[in-house]
């Protein structure tokens, strides 16, 4: 399995922005799906955004659509999540994940730790 490392988490006020990055221990094939997931305290895992490792179509949950942007630089092995207009409900640990299954909304809904490769997460705290 590939090792994934998230960075960029931290604290911000509501309405602010944060940028998360995910780097991998080796090149991830272009046909792999990559994405961001989050888990708030006492909440289920939630798929936030997804994109193919080679770039292209992006997928977002309704809760973050039009506020978050996922992007992928395949050559630099970096996956990024730009988070704008942050809300207290965005407070969670954010995880980067990847695997070979079909990229899309189903992957965002169904992917869980233990399926494919996951990072250890980076915490994000948004204050009102």
Short mmCIF file of C-alpha atoms in Angstrom, two decimals:
data_model
loop_
_atom_site.label_atom_id
_atom_site.label_comp_id
_atom_site.label_asym_id
_atom_site.label_seq_id
_atom_site.Cartn_x
_atom_site.Cartn_y
_atom_site.Cartn_z
CA UNK A 1 0.00 0.00 0.00
CA UNK A 2 1.05 3.56 -0.61
CA UNK A 3 1.74 5.78 2.41
CA UNK A 4 -0.21 9.04 2.47
CA UNK A 5 0.64 12.04 4.66
CA UNK A 6 -1.72 14.97 5.20
CA UNK A 7 -0.61 18.45 6.22
CA UNK A 8 -2.05 21.94 6.53
CA UNK A 9 -4.69 21.37 9.16
CA UNK A 10 -5.15 23.80 12.01
CA UNK A 11 -7.55 26.39 13.35
CA UNK A 12 -9.45 29.15 11.62
CA UNK A 13 -12.43 31.34 12.23
CA UNK A 14 -15.73 30.90 10.46
CA UNK A 15 -15.54 32.46 7.03
CA UNK A 16 -11.82 31.85 6.78
CA UNK A 17 -9.77 29.52 4.63
CA UNK A 18 -7.38 26.61 5.04
CA UNK A 19 -5.44 24.54 2.54
CA UNK A 20 -4.73 20.86 3.05
CA UNK A 21 -2.08 18.90 1.20
CA UNK A 22 -1.56 15.18 0.84
CA UNK A 23 1.70 13.66 -0.33
CA UNK A 24 2.35 10.02 -1.16
CA UNK A 25 5.34 7.73 -0.67
CA UNK A 26 5.31 6.75 -4.34
CA UNK A 27 3.67 7.72 -7.59
CA UNK A 28 -0.03 6.90 -7.67
CA UNK A 29 -1.25 5.62 -11.04
CA UNK A 30 -3.36 8.09 -12.99
CA UNK A 31 -6.43 5.82 -12.95
CA UNK A 32 -6.61 5.67 -9.16
CA UNK A 33 -9.23 7.73 -7.39
CA UNK A 34 -7.95 10.13 -4.74
CA UNK A 35 -10.04 12.03 -2.27
CA UNK A 36 -10.59 13.72 1.04
CA UNK A 37 -12.72 12.36 3.84
CA UNK A 38 -13.49 13.74 7.25
CA UNK A 39 -14.79 12.60 10.59
CA UNK A 40 -16.21 15.02 13.10
CA UNK A 41 -16.49 14.16 16.76
CA UNK A 42 -19.13 11.48 17.28
CA UNK A 43 -19.90 11.50 13.56
CA UNK A 44 -19.57 9.01 10.72
CA UNK A 45 -16.89 9.31 8.07
CA UNK A 46 -17.96 11.66 5.31
CA UNK A 47 -16.57 11.75 1.79
CA UNK A 48 -15.80 15.36 0.94
CA UNK A 49 -14.18 15.51 -2.49
CA UNK A 50 -12.63 13.21 -5.07
CA UNK A 51 -10.58 13.36 -8.27
CA UNK A 52 -8.62 10.95 -10.42
CA UNK A 53 -4.90 10.81 -9.67
CA UNK A 54 -4.32 11.93 -13.26
CA UNK A 55 -6.70 14.85 -12.79
CA UNK A 56 -10.01 15.61 -14.45
CA UNK A 57 -13.58 15.54 -13.21
CA UNK A 58 -14.08 16.45 -9.56
CA UNK A 59 -16.77 15.27 -7.15
CA UNK A 60 -17.99 17.06 -4.03
CA UNK A 61 -20.39 16.33 -1.24
CA UNK A 62 -23.33 18.72 -1.00
CA UNK A 63 -22.01 20.00 2.32
CA UNK A 64 -18.84 21.46 0.76
CA UNK A 65 -19.78 22.09 -2.86
CA UNK A 66 -18.94 25.64 -4.00
CA UNK A 67 -16.74 26.17 -0.92
CA UNK A 68 -14.02 23.52 -1.27
CA UNK A 69 -11.81 22.79 -4.27
CA UNK A 70 -9.86 19.58 -4.80
CA UNK A 71 -6.89 19.57 -7.13
CA UNK A 72 -4.18 17.15 -8.10
CA UNK A 73 -0.61 17.71 -9.31
CA UNK A 74 0.34 14.24 -10.47
CA UNK A 75 3.91 15.17 -11.37
CA UNK A 76 4.58 16.56 -7.88
CA UNK A 77 2.58 13.81 -6.17
CA UNK A 78 0.40 16.28 -4.27
CA UNK A 79 -3.33 16.28 -3.63
CA UNK A 80 -4.74 19.56 -2.36
CA UNK A 81 -8.00 20.63 -0.74
CA UNK A 82 -8.60 24.38 -0.71
CA UNK A 83 -11.27 25.14 1.87
CA UNK A 84 -12.99 28.52 1.79
CA UNK A 85 -15.94 30.02 3.64
CA UNK A 86 -15.30 27.63 6.49
CA UNK A 87 -18.04 26.84 8.99
CA UNK A 88 -17.92 25.37 12.50
CA UNK A 89 -19.57 22.24 11.02
CA UNK A 90 -16.38 21.72 8.98
CA UNK A 91 -14.53 20.91 12.20
CA UNK A 92 -13.19 17.37 11.82
CA UNK A 93 -10.14 15.26 11.21
CA UNK A 94 -9.48 15.26 7.47
CA UNK A 95 -8.06 12.22 5.74
CA UNK A 96 -6.55 11.66 2.32
CA UNK A 97 -7.35 8.34 0.66
CA UNK A 98 -6.79 6.53 -2.60
CA UNK A 99 -7.66 3.27 -4.31
CA UNK A 100 -8.42 1.75 -7.68
CA UNK A 101 -12.21 1.70 -7.52
CA UNK A 102 -14.29 3.84 -9.83
CA UNK A 103 -14.02 7.50 -8.91
CA UNK A 104 -17.24 9.29 -8.15
CA UNK A 105 -20.03 9.92 -5.69
CA UNK A 106 -20.42 6.20 -4.86
CA UNK A 107 -16.75 6.06 -3.87
CA UNK A 108 -17.19 9.11 -1.67
CA UNK A 109 -20.23 7.56 0.03
CA UNK A 110 -18.85 4.08 0.54
CA UNK A 111 -15.10 4.39 1.09
CA UNK A 112 -14.00 3.80 4.67
CA UNK A 113 -10.68 3.22 6.49
CA UNK A 114 -9.35 -0.20 5.61
CA UNK A 115 -10.44 0.17 2.00
CA UNK A 116 -7.49 1.25 -0.13
CA UNK A 117 -4.86 3.52 1.42
CA UNK A 118 -5.57 6.20 4.01
CA UNK A 119 -3.39 8.76 5.73
CA UNK A 120 -3.40 9.37 9.48
CA UNK A 121 -5.41 12.55 9.18
CA UNK A 122 -4.96 16.20 10.02
CA UNK A 123 -7.29 18.06 12.41
CA UNK A 124 -9.24 21.13 11.39
CA UNK A 125 -11.00 23.30 13.96
CA UNK A 126 -13.28 26.14 12.97
CA UNK A 127 -14.48 28.57 15.58
CA UNK A 128 -17.63 30.64 15.33
#
